[in-house]
PDB file of N, CA and C in Angstrom:
ATOM      1  N   UNK A1311       7.004   4.415  11.002  1.00 47.00           N
ATOM      2  CA  UNK A1311       6.042   3.742  10.128  1.00 47.00           C
ATOM      3  C   UNK A1311       6.258   4.201   8.684  1.00 47.00           C
ATOM      4  N   UNK A1312       6.144   3.298   7.756  1.00 58.00           N
ATOM      5  CA  UNK A1312       6.342   3.606   6.333  1.00 58.00           C
ATOM      6  C   UNK A1312       5.220   4.501   5.820  1.00 58.00           C
ATOM      7  N   UNK A1313       5.563   5.371   4.884  1.00 74.00           N
ATOM      8  CA  UNK A1313       4.575   6.269   4.295  1.00 74.00           C
ATOM      9  C   UNK A1313       3.716   5.536   3.283  1.00 74.00           C
ATOM     10  N   UNK A1314       2.498   6.059   3.087  1.00 88.00           N
ATOM     11  CA  UNK A1314       1.655   5.541   2.010  1.00 88.00           C
ATOM     12  C   UNK A1314       2.407   5.747   0.705  1.00 88.00           C
ATOM     13  N   UNK A1315       2.124   4.882  -0.236  1.00 95.00           N
ATOM     14  CA  UNK A1315       2.912   4.833  -1.455  1.00 95.00           C
ATOM     15  C   UNK A1315       1.982   4.693  -2.651  1.00 95.00           C
ATOM     16  N   UNK A1316       2.370   5.291  -3.754  1.00 97.00           N
ATOM     17  CA  UNK A1316       1.607   5.182  -4.997  1.00 97.00           C
ATOM     18  C   UNK A1316       2.578   5.031  -6.162  1.00 97.00           C
ATOM     19  N   UNK A1317       2.055   4.543  -7.263  1.00 98.00           N
ATOM     20  CA  UNK A1317       2.853   4.391  -8.479  1.00 98.00           C
ATOM     21  C   UNK A1317       2.012   4.873  -9.645  1.00 98.00           C
ATOM     22  N   UNK A1318       2.648   5.590 -10.554  1.00 98.00           N
ATOM     23  CA  UNK A1318       1.995   6.049 -11.770  1.00 98.00           C
ATOM     24  C   UNK A1318       2.570   5.262 -12.940  1.00 98.00           C
ATOM     25  N   UNK A1319       1.676   4.652 -13.720  1.00 98.00           N
ATOM     26  CA  UNK A1319       2.067   3.877 -14.903  1.00 98.00           C
ATOM     27  C   UNK A1319       1.517   4.575 -16.144  1.00 98.00           C
ATOM     28  N   UNK A1320       2.234   4.452 -17.256  1.00 99.00           N
ATOM     29  CA  UNK A1320       1.780   5.055 -18.513  1.00 99.00           C
ATOM     30  C   UNK A1320       1.990   4.058 -19.642  1.00 99.00           C
ATOM     31  N   UNK A1321       0.954   3.917 -20.491  1.00 99.00           N
ATOM     32  CA  UNK A1321       0.988   2.954 -21.589  1.00 99.00           C
ATOM     33  C   UNK A1321       0.441   3.571 -22.869  1.00 99.00           C
ATOM     34  N   UNK A1322       1.031   3.175 -23.984  1.00 99.00           N
ATOM     35  CA  UNK A1322       0.438   3.423 -25.296  1.00 99.00           C
ATOM     36  C   UNK A1322      -0.151   2.084 -25.725  1.00 99.00           C
ATOM     37  N   UNK A1323      -1.445   2.076 -26.035  1.00 99.00           N
ATOM     38  CA  UNK A1323      -2.162   0.841 -26.339  1.00 99.00           C
ATOM     39  C   UNK A1323      -2.320   0.693 -27.851  1.00 99.00           C
ATOM     40  N   UNK A1324      -2.180  -0.530 -28.334  1.00 99.00           N
ATOM     41  CA  UNK A1324      -2.359  -0.809 -29.756  1.00 99.00           C
ATOM     42  C   UNK A1324      -3.776  -0.434 -30.176  1.00 99.00           C
ATOM     43  N   UNK A1325      -3.878   0.149 -31.356  1.00 98.00           N
ATOM     44  CA  UNK A1325      -5.174   0.568 -31.884  1.00 98.00           C
ATOM     45  C   UNK A1325      -6.141  -0.610 -31.946  1.00 98.00           C
ATOM     46  N   UNK A1326      -7.355  -0.388 -31.466  1.00 98.00           N
ATOM     47  CA  UNK A1326      -8.391  -1.413 -31.487  1.00 98.00           C
ATOM     48  C   UNK A1326      -8.366  -2.350 -30.291  1.00 98.00           C
ATOM     49  N   UNK A1327      -7.372  -2.198 -29.420  1.00 98.00           N
ATOM     50  CA  UNK A1327      -7.252  -3.103 -28.267  1.00 98.00           C
ATOM     51  C   UNK A1327      -7.564  -2.402 -26.942  1.00 98.00           C
ATOM     52  N   UNK A1328      -8.149  -1.225 -27.027  1.00 98.00           N
ATOM     53  CA  UNK A1328      -8.411  -0.441 -25.826  1.00 98.00           C
ATOM     54  C   UNK A1328      -9.355  -1.151 -24.852  1.00 98.00           C
ATOM     55  N   UNK A1329     -10.442  -1.698 -25.358  1.00 98.00           N
ATOM     56  CA  UNK A1329     -11.414  -2.364 -24.486  1.00 98.00           C
ATOM     57  C   UNK A1329     -10.796  -3.584 -23.806  1.00 98.00           C
ATOM     58  N   UNK A1330     -10.025  -4.377 -24.554  1.00 98.00           N
ATOM     59  CA  UNK A1330      -9.349  -5.539 -23.962  1.00 98.00           C
ATOM     60  C   UNK A1330      -8.384  -5.080 -22.873  1.00 98.00           C
ATOM     61  N   UNK A1331      -7.659  -4.007 -23.129  1.00 99.00           N
ATOM     62  CA  UNK A1331      -6.735  -3.485 -22.123  1.00 99.00           C
ATOM     63  C   UNK A1331      -7.491  -3.066 -20.869  1.00 99.00           C
ATOM     64  N   UNK A1332      -8.572  -2.315 -21.039  1.00 99.00           N
ATOM     65  CA  UNK A1332      -9.340  -1.833 -19.888  1.00 99.00           C
ATOM     66  C   UNK A1332      -9.890  -2.992 -19.056  1.00 99.00           C
ATOM     67  N   UNK A1333     -10.390  -4.021 -19.717  1.00 99.00           N
ATOM     68  CA  UNK A1333     -10.945  -5.178 -18.992  1.00 99.00           C
ATOM     69  C   UNK A1333      -9.854  -5.960 -18.268  1.00 99.00           C
ATOM     70  N   UNK A1334      -8.738  -6.205 -18.936  1.00 98.00           N
ATOM     71  CA  UNK A1334      -7.666  -6.974 -18.294  1.00 98.00           C
ATOM     72  C   UNK A1334      -6.985  -6.150 -17.204  1.00 98.00           C
ATOM     73  N   UNK A1335      -6.861  -4.834 -17.395  1.00 98.00           N
ATOM     74  CA  UNK A1335      -6.332  -3.961 -16.342  1.00 98.00           C
ATOM     75  C   UNK A1335      -7.217  -4.068 -15.096  1.00 98.00           C
ATOM     76  N   UNK A1336      -8.531  -4.046 -15.288  1.00 98.00           N
ATOM     77  CA  UNK A1336      -9.458  -4.157 -14.159  1.00 98.00           C
ATOM     78  C   UNK A1336      -9.274  -5.490 -13.427  1.00 98.00           C
ATOM     79  N   UNK A1337      -9.167  -6.571 -14.181  1.00 98.00           N
ATOM     80  CA  UNK A1337      -8.969  -7.886 -13.561  1.00 98.00           C
ATOM     81  C   UNK A1337      -7.667  -7.930 -12.765  1.00 98.00           C
ATOM     82  N   UNK A1338      -6.613  -7.361 -13.310  1.00 98.00           N
ATOM     83  CA  UNK A1338      -5.332  -7.364 -12.605  1.00 98.00           C
ATOM     84  C   UNK A1338      -5.371  -6.450 -11.384  1.00 98.00           C
ATOM     85  N   UNK A1339      -6.085  -5.344 -11.475  1.00 98.00           N
ATOM     86  CA  UNK A1339      -6.225  -4.465 -10.314  1.00 98.00           C
ATOM     87  C   UNK A1339      -6.924  -5.190  -9.178  1.00 98.00           C
ATOM     88  N   UNK A1340      -7.977  -5.947  -9.496  1.00 98.00           N
ATOM     89  CA  UNK A1340      -8.656  -6.735  -8.461  1.00 98.00           C
ATOM     90  C   UNK A1340      -7.695  -7.744  -7.836  1.00 98.00           C
ATOM     91  N   UNK A1341      -6.876  -8.393  -8.659  1.00 97.00           N
ATOM     92  CA  UNK A1341      -5.920  -9.353  -8.098  1.00 97.00           C
ATOM     93  C   UNK A1341      -4.915  -8.661  -7.186  1.00 97.00           C
ATOM     94  N   UNK A1342      -4.334  -7.556  -7.646  1.00 97.00           N
ATOM     95  CA  UNK A1342      -3.357  -6.860  -6.807  1.00 97.00           C
ATOM     96  C   UNK A1342      -3.987  -6.385  -5.504  1.00 97.00           C
ATOM     97  N   UNK A1343      -5.244  -5.979  -5.547  1.00 97.00           N
ATOM     98  CA  UNK A1343      -5.938  -5.536  -4.337  1.00 97.00           C
ATOM     99  C   UNK A1343      -6.310  -6.715  -3.439  1.00 97.00           C
ATOM    100  N   UNK A1344      -6.945  -7.730  -4.016  1.00 97.00           N
ATOM    101  CA  UNK A1344      -7.517  -8.820  -3.223  1.00 97.00           C
ATOM    102  C   UNK A1344      -6.498  -9.872  -2.787  1.00 97.00           C
ATOM    103  N   UNK A1345      -5.413 -10.019  -3.529  1.00 96.00           N
ATOM    104  CA  UNK A1345      -4.446 -11.087  -3.259  1.00 96.00           C
ATOM    105  C   UNK A1345      -3.100 -10.547  -2.757  1.00 96.00           C
ATOM    106  N   UNK A1346      -2.653  -9.436  -3.311  1.00 96.00           N
ATOM    107  CA  UNK A1346      -1.286  -8.980  -3.060  1.00 96.00           C
ATOM    108  C   UNK A1346      -1.183  -7.756  -2.147  1.00 96.00           C
ATOM    109  N   UNK A1347      -2.307  -7.284  -1.597  1.00 95.00           N
ATOM    110  CA  UNK A1347      -2.265  -6.209  -0.612  1.00 95.00           C
ATOM    111  C   UNK A1347      -2.319  -4.798  -1.146  1.00 95.00           C
ATOM    112  N   UNK A1348      -2.526  -4.629  -2.449  1.00 96.00           N
ATOM    113  CA  UNK A1348      -2.659  -3.290  -3.008  1.00 96.00           C
ATOM    114  C   UNK A1348      -3.933  -2.623  -2.511  1.00 96.00           C
ATOM    115  N   UNK A1349      -4.013  -1.318  -2.680  1.00 96.00           N
ATOM    116  CA  UNK A1349      -5.170  -0.555  -2.213  1.00 96.00           C
ATOM    117  C   UNK A1349      -6.076  -0.116  -3.354  1.00 96.00           C
ATOM    118  N   UNK A1350      -5.818  -0.614  -4.547  1.00 96.00           N
ATOM    119  CA  UNK A1350      -6.644  -0.259  -5.691  1.00 96.00           C
ATOM    120  C   UNK A1350      -5.915   0.661  -6.653  1.00 96.00           C
ATOM    121  N   UNK A1351      -6.589   0.955  -7.738  1.00 97.00           N
ATOM    122  CA  UNK A1351      -5.983   1.744  -8.795  1.00 97.00           C
ATOM    123  C   UNK A1351      -7.065   2.509  -9.539  1.00 97.00           C
ATOM    124  N   UNK A1352      -6.653   3.541 -10.216  1.00 97.00           N
ATOM    125  CA  UNK A1352      -7.567   4.360 -11.012  1.00 97.00           C
ATOM    126  C   UNK A1352      -6.958   4.498 -12.407  1.00 97.00           C
ATOM    127  N   UNK A1353      -7.743   4.196 -13.428  1.00 99.00           N
ATOM    128  CA  UNK A1353      -7.255   4.262 -14.805  1.00 99.00           C
ATOM    129  C   UNK A1353      -7.716   5.563 -15.444  1.00 99.00           C
ATOM    130  N   UNK A1354      -6.802   6.219 -16.119  1.00 98.00           N
ATOM    131  CA  UNK A1354      -7.065   7.499 -16.780  1.00 98.00           C
ATOM    132  C   UNK A1354      -6.636   7.402 -18.242  1.00 98.00           C
ATOM    133  N   UNK A1355      -7.116   8.334 -19.051  1.00 98.00           N
ATOM    134  CA  UNK A1355      -6.671   8.453 -20.440  1.00 98.00           C
ATOM    135  C   UNK A1355      -6.391   9.929 -20.695  1.00 98.00           C
ATOM    136  N   UNK A1356      -5.196  10.239 -21.214  1.00 98.00           N
ATOM    137  CA  UNK A1356      -4.861  11.637 -21.466  1.00 98.00           C
ATOM    138  C   UNK A1356      -5.319  12.069 -22.859  1.00 98.00           C
ATOM    139  N   UNK A1357      -5.146  13.341 -23.160  1.00 98.00           N
ATOM    140  CA  UNK A1357      -5.608  13.888 -24.436  1.00 98.00           C
ATOM    141  C   UNK A1357      -4.882  13.293 -25.636  1.00 98.00           C
ATOM    142  N   UNK A1358      -3.696  12.742 -25.420  1.00 97.00           N
ATOM    143  CA  UNK A1358      -2.931  12.112 -26.501  1.00 97.00           C
ATOM    144  C   UNK A1358      -3.327  10.652 -26.708  1.00 97.00           C
ATOM    145  N   UNK A1359      -4.224  10.135 -25.852  1.00 97.00           N
ATOM    146  CA  UNK A1359      -4.680   8.757 -25.991  1.00 97.00           C
ATOM    147  C   UNK A1359      -3.897   7.741 -25.177  1.00 97.00           C
ATOM    148  N   UNK A1360      -2.921   8.200 -24.401  1.00 98.00           N
ATOM    149  CA  UNK A1360      -2.170   7.290 -23.529  1.00 98.00           C
ATOM    150  C   UNK A1360      -3.009   6.951 -22.301  1.00 98.00           C
ATOM    151  N   UNK A1361      -2.853   5.735 -21.822  1.00 99.00           N
ATOM    152  CA  UNK A1361      -3.496   5.324 -20.577  1.00 99.00           C
ATOM    153  C   UNK A1361      -2.517   5.540 -19.430  1.00 99.00           C
ATOM    154  N   UNK A1362      -3.026   6.092 -18.341  1.00 99.00           N
ATOM    155  CA  UNK A1362      -2.243   6.262 -17.122  1.00 99.00           C
ATOM    156  C   UNK A1362      -3.001   5.604 -15.980  1.00 99.00           C
ATOM    157  N   UNK A1363      -2.291   4.853 -15.174  1.00 98.00           N
ATOM    158  CA  UNK A1363      -2.904   4.200 -14.020  1.00 98.00           C
ATOM    159  C   UNK A1363      -2.191   4.671 -12.765  1.00 98.00           C
ATOM    160  N   UNK A1364      -2.982   5.041 -11.779  1.00 97.00           N
ATOM    161  CA  UNK A1364      -2.483   5.469 -10.482  1.00 97.00           C
ATOM    162  C   UNK A1364      -2.845   4.373  -9.492  1.00 97.00           C
ATOM    163  N   UNK A1365      -1.848   3.704  -8.929  1.00 97.00           N
ATOM    164  CA  UNK A1365      -2.085   2.590  -8.009  1.00 97.00           C
ATOM    165  C   UNK A1365      -1.548   2.936  -6.624  1.00 97.00           C
ATOM    166  N   UNK A1366      -2.325   2.575  -5.589  1.00 96.00           N
ATOM    167  CA  UNK A1366      -1.921   2.854  -4.207  1.00 96.00           C
ATOM    168  C   UNK A1366      -1.552   1.561  -3.488  1.00 96.00           C
ATOM    169  N   UNK A1367      -0.546   1.669  -2.638  1.00 96.00           N
ATOM    170  CA  UNK A1367      -0.059   0.556  -1.817  1.00 96.00           C
ATOM    171  C   UNK A1367       0.177   1.065  -0.405  1.00 96.00           C
ATOM    172  N   UNK A1368       0.077   0.184   0.597  1.00 94.00           N
ATOM    173  CA  UNK A1368       0.333   0.616   1.974  1.00 94.00           C
ATOM    174  C   UNK A1368       1.755   1.154   2.165  1.00 94.00           C
ATOM    175  N   UNK A1369       2.725   0.575   1.457  1.00 93.00           N
ATOM    176  CA  UNK A1369       4.105   1.037   1.536  1.00 93.00           C
ATOM    177  C   UNK A1369       4.890   0.491   0.341  1.00 93.00           C
ATOM    178  N   UNK A1370       6.029   1.104   0.070  1.00 93.00           N
ATOM    179  CA  UNK A1370       6.860   0.767  -1.088  1.00 93.00           C
ATOM    180  C   UNK A1370       7.272  -0.705  -1.093  1.00 93.00           C
ATOM    181  N   UNK A1371       7.598  -1.244   0.071  1.00 94.00           N
ATOM    182  CA  UNK A1371       8.081  -2.623   0.144  1.00 94.00           C
ATOM    183  C   UNK A1371       7.028  -3.616  -0.340  1.00 94.00           C
ATOM    184  N   UNK A1372       5.768  -3.356  -0.037  1.00 93.00           N
ATOM    185  CA  UNK A1372       4.702  -4.256  -0.489  1.00 93.00           C
ATOM    186  C   UNK A1372       4.574  -4.202  -2.010  1.00 93.00           C
ATOM    187  N   UNK A1373       4.682  -3.008  -2.576  1.00 94.00           N
ATOM    188  CA  UNK A1373       4.626  -2.853  -4.034  1.00 94.00           C
ATOM    189  C   UNK A1373       5.797  -3.576  -4.694  1.00 94.00           C
ATOM    190  N   UNK A1374       6.987  -3.449  -4.106  1.00 94.00           N
ATOM    191  CA  UNK A1374       8.202  -3.990  -4.716  1.00 94.00           C
ATOM    192  C   UNK A1374       8.364  -5.496  -4.515  1.00 94.00           C
ATOM    193  N   UNK A1375       7.633  -6.074  -3.591  1.00 94.00           N
ATOM    194  CA  UNK A1375       7.784  -7.503  -3.288  1.00 94.00           C
ATOM    195  C   UNK A1375       7.410  -8.361  -4.496  1.00 94.00           C
ATOM    196  N   UNK A1376       8.093  -9.488  -4.624  1.00 92.00           N
ATOM    197  CA  UNK A1376       7.743 -10.448  -5.678  1.00 92.00           C
ATOM    198  C   UNK A1376       6.314 -10.929  -5.463  1.00 92.00           C
ATOM    199  N   UNK A1377       5.570 -11.012  -6.559  1.00 93.00           N
ATOM    200  CA  UNK A1377       4.175 -11.441  -6.495  1.00 93.00           C
ATOM    201  C   UNK A1377       3.955 -12.578  -7.486  1.00 93.00           C
ATOM    202  N   UNK A1378       3.394 -13.659  -7.015  1.00 95.00           N
ATOM    203  CA  UNK A1378       3.032 -14.766  -7.907  1.00 95.00           C
ATOM    204  C   UNK A1378       1.679 -14.424  -8.523  1.00 95.00           C
ATOM    205  N   UNK A1379       1.676 -14.125  -9.819  1.00 95.00           N
ATOM    206  CA  UNK A1379       0.444 -13.754 -10.510  1.00 95.00           C
ATOM    207  C   UNK A1379      -0.437 -14.987 -10.642  1.00 95.00           C
ATOM    208  N   UNK A1380      -1.679 -14.857 -10.198  1.00 96.00           N
ATOM    209  CA  UNK A1380      -2.644 -15.953 -10.271  1.00 96.00           C
ATOM    210  C   UNK A1380      -3.381 -15.918 -11.606  1.00 96.00           C
ATOM    211  N   UNK A1381      -3.864 -14.733 -11.989  1.00 96.00           N
ATOM    212  CA  UNK A1381      -4.633 -14.596 -13.228  1.00 96.00           C
ATOM    213  C   UNK A1381      -3.669 -14.326 -14.387  1.00 96.00           C
ATOM    214  N   UNK A1382      -2.941 -15.354 -14.776  1.00 97.00           N
ATOM    215  CA  UNK A1382      -1.946 -15.191 -15.841  1.00 97.00           C
ATOM    216  C   UNK A1382      -2.599 -14.868 -17.185  1.00 97.00           C
ATOM    217  N   UNK A1383      -3.838 -15.311 -17.390  1.00 98.00           N
ATOM    218  CA  UNK A1383      -4.538 -15.004 -18.646  1.00 98.00           C
ATOM    219  C   UNK A1383      -4.803 -13.505 -18.754  1.00 98.00           C
ATOM    220  N   UNK A1384      -5.236 -12.878 -17.670  1.00 98.00           N
ATOM    221  CA  UNK A1384      -5.493 -11.434 -17.686  1.00 98.00           C
ATOM    222  C   UNK A1384      -4.196 -10.659 -17.859  1.00 98.00           C
ATOM    223  N   UNK A1385      -3.140 -11.092 -17.196  1.00 97.00           N
ATOM    224  CA  UNK A1385      -1.851 -10.411 -17.336  1.00 97.00           C
ATOM    225  C   UNK A1385      -1.353 -10.513 -18.774  1.00 97.00           C
ATOM    226  N   UNK A1386      -1.471 -11.679 -19.370  1.00 98.00           N
ATOM    227  CA  UNK A1386      -1.052 -11.880 -20.754  1.00 98.00           C
ATOM    228  C   UNK A1386      -1.896 -11.038 -21.709  1.00 98.00           C
ATOM    229  N   UNK A1387      -3.210 -11.004 -21.473  1.00 98.00           N
ATOM    230  CA  UNK A1387      -4.112 -10.209 -22.321  1.00 98.00           C
ATOM    231  C   UNK A1387      -3.767  -8.730 -22.229  1.00 98.00           C
ATOM    232  N   UNK A1388      -3.450  -8.263 -21.034  1.00 98.00           N
ATOM    233  CA  UNK A1388      -3.096  -6.861 -20.856  1.00 98.00           C
ATOM    234  C   UNK A1388      -1.790  -6.555 -21.587  1.00 98.00           C
ATOM    235  N   UNK A1389      -0.804  -7.398 -21.423  1.00 98.00           N
ATOM    236  CA  UNK A1389       0.491  -7.181 -22.087  1.00 98.00           C
ATOM    237  C   UNK A1389       0.366  -7.208 -23.604  1.00 98.00           C
ATOM    238  N   UNK A1390      -0.517  -8.050 -24.126  1.00 98.00           N
ATOM    239  CA  UNK A1390      -0.726  -8.131 -25.577  1.00 98.00           C
ATOM    240  C   UNK A1390      -1.230  -6.813 -26.156  1.00 98.00           C
ATOM    241  N   UNK A1391      -1.876  -6.005 -25.343  1.00 99.00           N
ATOM    242  CA  UNK A1391      -2.464  -4.737 -25.798  1.00 99.00           C
ATOM    243  C   UNK A1391      -1.464  -3.590 -25.835  1.00 99.00           C
ATOM    244  N   UNK A1392      -0.370  -3.742 -25.138  1.00 99.00           N
ATOM    245  CA  UNK A1392       0.553  -2.625 -24.937  1.00 99.00           C
ATOM    246  C   UNK A1392       1.522  -2.493 -26.106  1.00 99.00           C
ATOM    247  N   UNK A1393       1.453  -1.328 -26.748  1.00 99.00           N
ATOM    248  CA  UNK A1393       2.407  -1.004 -27.816  1.00 99.00           C
ATOM    249  C   UNK A1393       3.694  -0.449 -27.223  1.00 99.00           C
ATOM    250  N   UNK A1394       3.551   0.378 -26.194  1.00 98.00           N
ATOM    251  CA  UNK A1394       4.711   0.966 -25.523  1.00 98.00           C
ATOM    252  C   UNK A1394       4.381   1.158 -24.050  1.00 98.00           C
ATOM    253  N   UNK A1395       5.331   0.796 -23.216  1.00 98.00           N
ATOM    254  CA  UNK A1395       5.190   0.975 -21.774  1.00 98.00           C
ATOM    255  C   UNK A1395       6.271   1.947 -21.318  1.00 98.00           C
ATOM    256  N   UNK A1396       5.880   2.989 -20.643  1.00 98.00           N
ATOM    257  CA  UNK A1396       6.815   4.008 -20.174  1.00 98.00           C
ATOM    258  C   UNK A1396       7.295   3.650 -18.766  1.00 98.00           C
ATOM    259  N   UNK A1397       8.431   4.179 -18.333  1.00 98.00           N
ATOM    260  CA  UNK A1397       8.904   3.865 -16.977  1.00 98.00           C
ATOM    261  C   UNK A1397       7.868   4.263 -15.921  1.00 98.00           C
ATOM    262  N   UNK A1398       7.710   3.414 -14.920  1.00 97.00           N
ATOM    263  CA  UNK A1398       6.780   3.734 -13.834  1.00 97.00           C
ATOM    264  C   UNK A1398       7.381   4.840 -12.966  1.00 97.00           C
ATOM    265  N   UNK A1399       6.506   5.578 -12.293  1.00 98.00           N
ATOM    266  CA  UNK A1399       6.928   6.665 -11.421  1.00 98.00           C
ATOM    267  C   UNK A1399       6.484   6.365  -9.996  1.00 98.00           C
ATOM    268  N   UNK A1400       7.400   5.949  -9.124  1.00 97.00           N
ATOM    269  CA  UNK A1400       7.053   5.718  -7.723  1.00 97.00           C
ATOM    270  C   UNK A1400       6.818   7.058  -7.019  1.00 97.00           C
ATOM    271  N   UNK A1401       5.822   7.105  -6.152  1.00 97.00           N
ATOM    272  CA  UNK A1401       5.439   8.343  -5.473  1.00 97.00           C
ATOM    273  C   UNK A1401       5.216   8.089  -3.984  1.00 97.00           C
ATOM    274  N   UNK A1402       5.849   8.876  -3.136  1.00 94.00           N
ATOM    275  CA  UNK A1402       5.547   8.843  -1.707  1.00 94.00           C
ATOM    276  C   UNK A1402       4.453   9.870  -1.456  1.00 94.00           C
ATOM    277  N   UNK A1403       3.371   9.445  -0.838  1.00 92.00           N
ATOM    278  CA  UNK A1403       2.243  10.342  -0.587  1.00 92.00           C
ATOM    279  C   UNK A1403       2.570  11.213   0.621  1.00 92.00           C
ATOM    280  N   UNK A1404       2.545  12.513   0.421  1.00 91.00           N
ATOM    281  CA  UNK A1404       2.863  13.479   1.470  1.00 91.00           C
ATOM    282  C   UNK A1404       1.595  13.957   2.167  1.00 91.00           C
ATOM    283  N   UNK A1405       0.590  14.336   1.385  1.00 90.00           N
ATOM    284  CA  UNK A1405      -0.646  14.877   1.945  1.00 90.00           C
ATOM    285  C   UNK A1405      -1.789  14.489   1.023  1.00 90.00           C
ATOM    286  N   UNK A1406      -2.682  13.643   1.475  1.00 87.00           N
ATOM    287  CA  UNK A1406      -3.778  13.124   0.654  1.00 87.00           C
ATOM    288  C   UNK A1406      -5.068  13.860   0.994  1.00 87.00           C
ATOM    289  N   UNK A1407      -5.527  14.687   0.082  1.00 88.00           N
ATOM    290  CA  UNK A1407      -6.765  15.434   0.284  1.00 88.00           C
ATOM    291  C   UNK A1407      -7.878  14.966  -0.644  1.00 88.00           C
ATOM    292  N   UNK A1408      -7.688  13.809  -1.297  1.00 85.00           N
ATOM    293  CA  UNK A1408      -8.754  13.244  -2.114  1.00 85.00           C
ATOM    294  C   UNK A1408      -9.895  12.802  -1.211  1.00 85.00           C
ATOM    295  N   UNK A1409     -11.111  12.964  -1.682  1.00 79.00           N
ATOM    296  CA  UNK A1409     -12.257  12.469  -0.923  1.00 79.00           C
ATOM    297  C   UNK A1409     -12.248  10.961  -0.950  1.00 79.00           C
ATOM    298  N   UNK A1410     -12.617  10.361   0.139  1.00 72.00           N
ATOM    299  CA  UNK A1410     -12.641   8.898   0.236  1.00 72.00           C
ATOM    300  C   UNK A1410     -13.989   8.386  -0.198  1.00 72.00           C
TER     301      UNK A1410
END
């Protein structure tokens, strides 16, 4: 059986567009969860002001599969906010001790 899988994303957001990014990120997270089989995501902000998102998937193949985006307006709004996008970090979950 495939291991649980997660991905870490990091973004630098254009000044003044933080709220738009947060709202569109939330809309896209709902789509990935409700339509594409994702398990949800958690958005963080580091001390330098970068946004980091931790997203969970049942397995790597589901994350990597082509997905037809339904909410193209939210995806476009989110992309408009991004000044810099860093490479994603795929993660195989070994031992999950987070409270559910």
